Short mmCIF file of C-alpha atoms and ligand atoms in Angstrom, two decimals:
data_model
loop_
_atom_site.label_atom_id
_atom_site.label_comp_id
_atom_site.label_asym_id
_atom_site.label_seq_id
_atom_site.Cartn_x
_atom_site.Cartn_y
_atom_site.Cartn_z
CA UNK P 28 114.60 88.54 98.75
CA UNK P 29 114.38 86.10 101.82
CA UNK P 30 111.23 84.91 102.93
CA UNK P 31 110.67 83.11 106.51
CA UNK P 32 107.41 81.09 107.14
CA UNK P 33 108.31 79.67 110.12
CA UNK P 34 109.31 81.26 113.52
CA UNK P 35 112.37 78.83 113.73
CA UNK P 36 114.17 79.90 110.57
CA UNK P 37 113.34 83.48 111.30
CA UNK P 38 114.95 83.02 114.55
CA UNK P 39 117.91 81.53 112.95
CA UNK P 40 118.09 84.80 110.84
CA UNK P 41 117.72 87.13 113.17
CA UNK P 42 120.21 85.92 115.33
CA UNK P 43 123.25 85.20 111.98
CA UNK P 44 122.94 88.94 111.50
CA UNK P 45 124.57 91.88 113.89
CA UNK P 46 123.52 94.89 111.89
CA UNK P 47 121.52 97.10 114.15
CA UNK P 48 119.91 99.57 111.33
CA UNK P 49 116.70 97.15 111.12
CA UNK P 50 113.31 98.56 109.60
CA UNK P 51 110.41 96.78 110.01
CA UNK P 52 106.78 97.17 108.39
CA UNK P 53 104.10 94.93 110.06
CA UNK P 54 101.10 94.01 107.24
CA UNK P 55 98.64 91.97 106.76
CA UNK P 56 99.09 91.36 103.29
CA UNK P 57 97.42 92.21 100.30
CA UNK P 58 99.91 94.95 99.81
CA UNK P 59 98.97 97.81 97.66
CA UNK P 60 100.89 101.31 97.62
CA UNK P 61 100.33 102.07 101.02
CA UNK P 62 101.92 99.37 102.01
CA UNK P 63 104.72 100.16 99.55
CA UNK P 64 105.10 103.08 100.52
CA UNK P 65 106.10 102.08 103.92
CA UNK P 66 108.80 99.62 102.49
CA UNK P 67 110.51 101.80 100.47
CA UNK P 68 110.55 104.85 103.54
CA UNK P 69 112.32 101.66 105.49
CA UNK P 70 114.27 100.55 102.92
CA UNK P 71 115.88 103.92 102.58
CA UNK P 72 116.61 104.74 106.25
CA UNK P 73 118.08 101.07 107.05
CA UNK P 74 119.71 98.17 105.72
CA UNK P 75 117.79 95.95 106.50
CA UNK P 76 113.76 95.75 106.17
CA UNK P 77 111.91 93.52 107.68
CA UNK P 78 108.56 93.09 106.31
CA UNK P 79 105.80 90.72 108.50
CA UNK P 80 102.94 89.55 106.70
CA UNK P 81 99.96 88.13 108.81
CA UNK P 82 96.78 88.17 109.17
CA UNK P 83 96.32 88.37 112.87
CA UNK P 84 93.00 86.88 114.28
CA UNK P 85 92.87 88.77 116.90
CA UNK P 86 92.15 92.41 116.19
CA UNK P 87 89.20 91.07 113.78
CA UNK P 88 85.81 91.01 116.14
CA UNK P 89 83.32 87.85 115.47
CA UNK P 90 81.34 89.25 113.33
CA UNK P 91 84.51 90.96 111.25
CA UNK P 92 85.83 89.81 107.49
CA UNK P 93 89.09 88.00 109.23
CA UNK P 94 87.54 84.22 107.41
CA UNK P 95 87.54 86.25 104.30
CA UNK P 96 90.01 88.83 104.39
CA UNK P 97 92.66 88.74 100.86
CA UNK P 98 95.46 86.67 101.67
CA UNK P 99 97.47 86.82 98.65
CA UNK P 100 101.25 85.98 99.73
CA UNK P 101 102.31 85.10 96.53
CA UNK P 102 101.72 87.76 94.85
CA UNK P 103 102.70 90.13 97.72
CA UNK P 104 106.13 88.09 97.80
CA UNK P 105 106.44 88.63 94.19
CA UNK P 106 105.57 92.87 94.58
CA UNK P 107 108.26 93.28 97.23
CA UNK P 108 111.15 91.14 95.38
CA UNK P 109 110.43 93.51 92.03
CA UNK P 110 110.66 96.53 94.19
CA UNK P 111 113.58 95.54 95.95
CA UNK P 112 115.36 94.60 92.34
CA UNK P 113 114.33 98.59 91.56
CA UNK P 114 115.69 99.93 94.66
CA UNK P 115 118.34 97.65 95.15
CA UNK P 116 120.22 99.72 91.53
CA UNK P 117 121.03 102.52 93.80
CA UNK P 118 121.49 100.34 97.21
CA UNK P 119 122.96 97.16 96.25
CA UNK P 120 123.92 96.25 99.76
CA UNK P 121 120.71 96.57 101.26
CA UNK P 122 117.96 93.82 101.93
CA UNK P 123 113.90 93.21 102.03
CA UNK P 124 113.27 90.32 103.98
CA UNK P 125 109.37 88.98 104.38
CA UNK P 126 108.54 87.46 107.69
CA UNK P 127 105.24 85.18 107.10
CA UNK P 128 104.53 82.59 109.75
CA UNK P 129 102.28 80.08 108.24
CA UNK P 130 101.02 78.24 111.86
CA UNK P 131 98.91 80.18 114.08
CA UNK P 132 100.90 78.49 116.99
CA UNK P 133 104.36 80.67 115.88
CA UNK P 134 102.40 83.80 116.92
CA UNK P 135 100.52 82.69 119.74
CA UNK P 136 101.06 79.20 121.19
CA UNK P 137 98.83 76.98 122.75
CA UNK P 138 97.31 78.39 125.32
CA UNK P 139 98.67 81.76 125.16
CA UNK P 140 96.84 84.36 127.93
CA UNK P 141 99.19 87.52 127.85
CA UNK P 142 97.45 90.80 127.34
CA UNK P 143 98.41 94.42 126.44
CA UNK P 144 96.23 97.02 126.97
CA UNK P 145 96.74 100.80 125.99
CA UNK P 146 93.55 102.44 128.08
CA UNK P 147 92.23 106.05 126.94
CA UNK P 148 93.66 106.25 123.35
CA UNK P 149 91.71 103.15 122.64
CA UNK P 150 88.36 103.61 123.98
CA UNK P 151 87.19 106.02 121.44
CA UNK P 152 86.89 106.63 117.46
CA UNK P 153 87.28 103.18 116.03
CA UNK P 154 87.70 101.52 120.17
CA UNK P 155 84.01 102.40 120.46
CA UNK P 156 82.86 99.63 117.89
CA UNK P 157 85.86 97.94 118.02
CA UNK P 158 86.19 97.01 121.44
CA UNK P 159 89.32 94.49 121.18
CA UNK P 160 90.42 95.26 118.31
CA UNK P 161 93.54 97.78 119.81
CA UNK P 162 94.31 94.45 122.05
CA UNK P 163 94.75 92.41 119.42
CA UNK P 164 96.98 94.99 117.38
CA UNK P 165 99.51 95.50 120.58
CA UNK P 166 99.69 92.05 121.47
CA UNK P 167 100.79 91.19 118.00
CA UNK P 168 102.90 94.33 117.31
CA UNK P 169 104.64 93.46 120.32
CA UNK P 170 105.42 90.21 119.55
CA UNK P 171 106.54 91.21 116.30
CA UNK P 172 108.63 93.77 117.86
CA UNK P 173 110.00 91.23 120.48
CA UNK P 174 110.82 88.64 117.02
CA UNK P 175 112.54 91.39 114.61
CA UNK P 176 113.99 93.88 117.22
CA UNK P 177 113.99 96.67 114.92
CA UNK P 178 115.24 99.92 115.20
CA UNK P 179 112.61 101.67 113.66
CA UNK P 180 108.79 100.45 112.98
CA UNK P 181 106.66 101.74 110.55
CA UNK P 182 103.23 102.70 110.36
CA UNK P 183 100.78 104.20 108.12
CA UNK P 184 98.62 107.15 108.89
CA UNK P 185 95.68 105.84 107.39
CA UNK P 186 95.20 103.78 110.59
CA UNK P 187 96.16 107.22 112.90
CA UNK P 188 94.41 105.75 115.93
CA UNK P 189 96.29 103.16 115.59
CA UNK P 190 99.48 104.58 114.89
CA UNK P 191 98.99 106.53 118.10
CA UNK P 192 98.53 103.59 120.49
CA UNK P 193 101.42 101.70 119.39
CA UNK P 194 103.57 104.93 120.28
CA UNK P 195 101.98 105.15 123.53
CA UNK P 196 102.74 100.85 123.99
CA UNK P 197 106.29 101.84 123.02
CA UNK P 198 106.53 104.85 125.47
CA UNK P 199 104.86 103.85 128.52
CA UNK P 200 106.95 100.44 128.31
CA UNK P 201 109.80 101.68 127.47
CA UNK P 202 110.28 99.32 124.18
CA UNK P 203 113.75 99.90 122.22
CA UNK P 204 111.79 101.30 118.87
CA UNK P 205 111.57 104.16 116.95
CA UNK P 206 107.68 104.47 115.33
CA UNK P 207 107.37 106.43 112.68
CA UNK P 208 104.47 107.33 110.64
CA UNK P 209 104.17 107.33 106.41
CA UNK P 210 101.46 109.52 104.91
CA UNK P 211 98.35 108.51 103.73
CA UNK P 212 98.52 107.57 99.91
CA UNK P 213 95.16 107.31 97.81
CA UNK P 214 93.58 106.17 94.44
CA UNK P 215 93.04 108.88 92.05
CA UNK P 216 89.32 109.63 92.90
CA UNK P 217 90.29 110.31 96.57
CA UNK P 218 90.00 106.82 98.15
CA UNK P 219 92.36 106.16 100.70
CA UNK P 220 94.29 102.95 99.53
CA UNK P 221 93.19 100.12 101.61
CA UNK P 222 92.66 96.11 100.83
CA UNK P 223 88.67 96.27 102.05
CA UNK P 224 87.76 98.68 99.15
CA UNK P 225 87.86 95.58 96.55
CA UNK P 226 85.02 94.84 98.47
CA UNK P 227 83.15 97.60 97.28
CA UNK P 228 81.23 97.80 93.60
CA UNK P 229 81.61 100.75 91.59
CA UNK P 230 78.35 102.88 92.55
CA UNK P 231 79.17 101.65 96.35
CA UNK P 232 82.74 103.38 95.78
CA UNK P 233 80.81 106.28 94.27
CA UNK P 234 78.66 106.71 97.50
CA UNK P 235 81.98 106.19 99.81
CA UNK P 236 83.71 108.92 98.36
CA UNK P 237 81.51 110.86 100.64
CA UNK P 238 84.13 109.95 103.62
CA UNK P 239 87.23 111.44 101.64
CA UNK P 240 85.36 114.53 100.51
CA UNK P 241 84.14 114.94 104.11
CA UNK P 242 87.46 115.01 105.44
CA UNK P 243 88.64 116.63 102.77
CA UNK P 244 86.32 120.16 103.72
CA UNK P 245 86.38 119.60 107.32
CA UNK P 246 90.41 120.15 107.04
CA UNK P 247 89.72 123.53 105.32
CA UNK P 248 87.54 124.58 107.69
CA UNK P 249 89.93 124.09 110.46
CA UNK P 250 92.76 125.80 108.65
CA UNK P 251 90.69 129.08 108.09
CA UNK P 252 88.70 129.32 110.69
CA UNK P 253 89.36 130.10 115.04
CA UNK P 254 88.36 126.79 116.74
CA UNK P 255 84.88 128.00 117.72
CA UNK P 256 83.78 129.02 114.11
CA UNK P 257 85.44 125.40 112.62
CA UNK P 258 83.62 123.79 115.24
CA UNK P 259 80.30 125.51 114.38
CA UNK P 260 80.49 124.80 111.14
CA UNK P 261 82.50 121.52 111.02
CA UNK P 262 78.89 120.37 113.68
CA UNK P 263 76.99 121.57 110.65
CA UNK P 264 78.70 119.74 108.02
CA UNK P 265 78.86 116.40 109.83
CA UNK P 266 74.55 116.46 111.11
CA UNK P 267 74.70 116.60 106.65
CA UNK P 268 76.92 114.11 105.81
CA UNK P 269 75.73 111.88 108.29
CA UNK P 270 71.87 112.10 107.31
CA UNK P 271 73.04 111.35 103.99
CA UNK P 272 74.87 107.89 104.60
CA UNK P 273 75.77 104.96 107.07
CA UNK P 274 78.63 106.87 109.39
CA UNK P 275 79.97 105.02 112.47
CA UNK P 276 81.87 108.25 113.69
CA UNK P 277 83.18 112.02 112.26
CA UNK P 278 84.85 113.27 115.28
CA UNK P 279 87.73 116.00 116.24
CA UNK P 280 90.20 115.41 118.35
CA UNK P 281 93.86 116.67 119.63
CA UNK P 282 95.80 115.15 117.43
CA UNK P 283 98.98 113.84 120.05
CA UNK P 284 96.58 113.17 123.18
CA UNK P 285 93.56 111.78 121.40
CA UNK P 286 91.98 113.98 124.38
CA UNK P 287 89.30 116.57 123.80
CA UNK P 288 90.29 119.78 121.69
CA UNK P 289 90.94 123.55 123.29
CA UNK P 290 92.06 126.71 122.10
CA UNK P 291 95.63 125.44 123.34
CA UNK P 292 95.59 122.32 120.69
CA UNK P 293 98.65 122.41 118.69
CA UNK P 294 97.22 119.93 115.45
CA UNK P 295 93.50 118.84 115.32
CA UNK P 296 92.68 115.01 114.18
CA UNK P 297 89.59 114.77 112.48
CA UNK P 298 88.86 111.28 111.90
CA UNK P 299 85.82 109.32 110.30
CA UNK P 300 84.34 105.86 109.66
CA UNK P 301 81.91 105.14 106.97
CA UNK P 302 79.92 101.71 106.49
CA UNK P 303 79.65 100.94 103.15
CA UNK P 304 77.29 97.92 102.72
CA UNK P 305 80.41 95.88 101.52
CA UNK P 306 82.96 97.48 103.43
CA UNK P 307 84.04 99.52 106.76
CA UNK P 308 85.80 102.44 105.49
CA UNK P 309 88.22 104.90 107.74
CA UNK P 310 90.24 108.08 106.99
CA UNK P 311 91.40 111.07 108.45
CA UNK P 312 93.10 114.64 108.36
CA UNK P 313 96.06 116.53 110.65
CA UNK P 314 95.26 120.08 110.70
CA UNK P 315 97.58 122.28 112.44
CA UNK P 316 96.27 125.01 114.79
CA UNK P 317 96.53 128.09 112.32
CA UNK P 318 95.21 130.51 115.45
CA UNK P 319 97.38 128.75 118.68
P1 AMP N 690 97.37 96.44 107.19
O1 AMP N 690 97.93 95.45 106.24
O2 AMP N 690 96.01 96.94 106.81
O3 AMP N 690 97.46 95.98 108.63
O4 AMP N 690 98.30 97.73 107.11
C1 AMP N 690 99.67 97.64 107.34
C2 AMP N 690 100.26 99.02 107.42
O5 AMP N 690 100.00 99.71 106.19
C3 AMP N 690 99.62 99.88 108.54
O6 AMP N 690 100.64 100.63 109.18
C4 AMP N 690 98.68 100.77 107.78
O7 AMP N 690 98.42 102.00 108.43
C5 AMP N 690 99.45 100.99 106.49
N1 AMP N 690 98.54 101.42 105.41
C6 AMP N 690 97.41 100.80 105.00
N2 AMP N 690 96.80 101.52 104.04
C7 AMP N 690 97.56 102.63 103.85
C8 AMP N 690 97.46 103.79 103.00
N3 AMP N 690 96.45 103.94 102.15
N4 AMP N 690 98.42 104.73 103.10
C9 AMP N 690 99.45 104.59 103.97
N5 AMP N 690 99.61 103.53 104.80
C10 AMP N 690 98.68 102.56 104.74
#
C-alpha cells in the first residue's frame, strides 16, 4: 500500500500511471466499516483505489468538533494495508493507494477564494443548520476529483444529502465521474456506523437509538400505507419522538429531487438528525412508492 502526504508526490503518481479504471473514496479518517465498506465496493470494480484522507476545515461550522475531530492516520493506514493484503489473495494485481495531504496549503493555497455552490438540494435537512457546510464538501470533493481523476467516486448513504449534491455538482458541470452510492452499514444495536458516536457514553447511545428506531418505523409506514395515510401517521409519530428528545429535523422528501413529495414520487427519503448532548447524529431510509 502507497501512501502520499504531499500533493507533489501524489502528482508524480498520478501522472506515472495510465490505467483509467480509478476508484476513489474521499474520508476523513477514522475509518470504521462504513468506510470499509466503500473501499472494498472500489476495490472490486477498479484497479486502482484511491483512498483521500482529510479532515477538511471547511464543511465544519465555528462552533463544530473540526479542533477535535479523531484523526487517527496511523491506524487508518494500517486498516486499509491489512484489507488490501485480504483482498489482494483473489486480486493480486490490484492496488489501495491513501492520499493524505499533511499541509493545509496542498488543499487550499494561500489565499484561495473559489466557490461551489449546489443551490436547492442544499438549503434544507442538514443545509438548514448547516449553512456552509455543502460548500465546503463540493469545494473539496472537487478538488479531490480534479487531483485523482477517477472514474468512479464513492459515497456512503449515510450522508444521503450529501451524496445527492455531489451528483448534482457532477451533473450540472458536467465532471468526468461516475458517483455511486454504498449502503448504510450499522453496529449491532442499530447505530448507523459513524466516527462522532465515540463521542457518546453508553446511556447517551441508549437514548440515540431513538433516531434509528424512528427511521426504522417511519420506513414501514411508508411501505404499507397510500401517501396520505403514511403521512398522517408518519406527522403523528414524529410530534412523539420529537417531544421525547433533542431532534434538529425528521422530514420526508422525494428521494432523487430532494423536492417536496406527491402521489407521483417514485422513492420517499425520510431523513433525521438527532442532538445527542455529545454528539450530532444523522440517518435515513429509501422507501420506494409501493402505491405509484
Ligand atoms: P467521512 O469520513 O465521515 O467524511 O465519510 C466518508 C464517506 O464514508 C462518506 O461517503 C460517508 O457517507 C461514508 N460513510 C460514513 N459512515 C458510513 C456508514 N455508516 N455506512 C456507509 N457509509 C458511511
Amino acid at each position: 500500500m502507497k501512501i502520499f502526504k504531499t500533493l507533489r508526490e501524489f502528482n508524480d503518481f498520478r501522472v506515472s500511471i495510465n490505467k483509467e479504471d480509478i476508484g476513489f473514496v474521499p474520508t476523513m479518517g477514522n475509518l470504521h466499516k462504513g468506510h470499509i465498506s466503500l473501499i472494498e465496493h472500489s476495490f472490486l470494480n477498479n484497479s486502482i483505489t484511491v483512498v483521500s484522507i482529510f479532515v477538511n476545515p471547511t464543511q465544519f461550522g465555528p462552533n463544530e468538533d473540526f479542533a477535535i475531530y479523531p484523526r487517527t492516520l496511523y491506524k487508518d493506514c494500517e486498516e486499509i494495508h491489512g484489507l488490501e493484503m485480504k483482498l489482494q489473495r483473489k486480486d493480486p494485481e490490484k492496488e489501495i493507494i491513501v492520499f493524505s495531504p499533511d499541509s493545509m496549503n496542498d488543499v487550499y493555497p494561500e489565499g484561495f477564494s473559489t466557490k461551489i455552490i449546489v443551490s436547492g438540494v442544499t438549503d434544507k435537512l442538514c443545509g438548514v443548520k448547516r449553512p456552509n457546510h455543502f460548500e465546503g464538501v463540493t469545494i473539496v470533493v472537487y478538488k479531490l476529483f480534479s487531483l485523482v481523476n477517477p472514474k468512479i467516486a464513492y459515497f456512503g448513504k449515510k450522508d444521503y444529502q450529501q451524496f445527492i449534491v455531489i451528483k448534482k455538482m457532477v451533473r450540472d458541470l458536467s465532471l468526468p465521474v461516475e458517483i455511486e452510492s454504498c449502503p448504510i452499514i450499522r453496529a449491532e444495536d442499530g447505530l448507523a456506523l459513524s466516527s462522532r458516536n465515540q463521542y457518546l457514553t453508553p446511556p447517551e447511545r441508549e437514548k440515540a437509538l431513538i433516531l434509528p428506531k424512528t427511521i426504522n418505523a417511519s420506513n414501514y409506514l411508508f411501505s404499507k400505507n397510500s401517501l396520505k395515510v403514511a403521512l398522517e401517521k408518519f406527522n403523528s409519530l414524529k410530534a412523539d419522538v420529537m417531544s421525547k428528545g433533542k431532534w434538529e429535523y425528521l422530514e420526508v422528501y422525494d428521494a432523487e429531487s430532494l423536492e417536496p413529495v406527491t402521489e407521483k414520487t417514485i422513492s420517499f427519503l425520510i431523513a433525521g438528525a438527532y442532538q445527542s448532548t455529545a454528539a450530532r447524529l444523522i440517518d435515513n431510509t429509501v422507501v420506494k412508492n409501493n402505491y405509484v
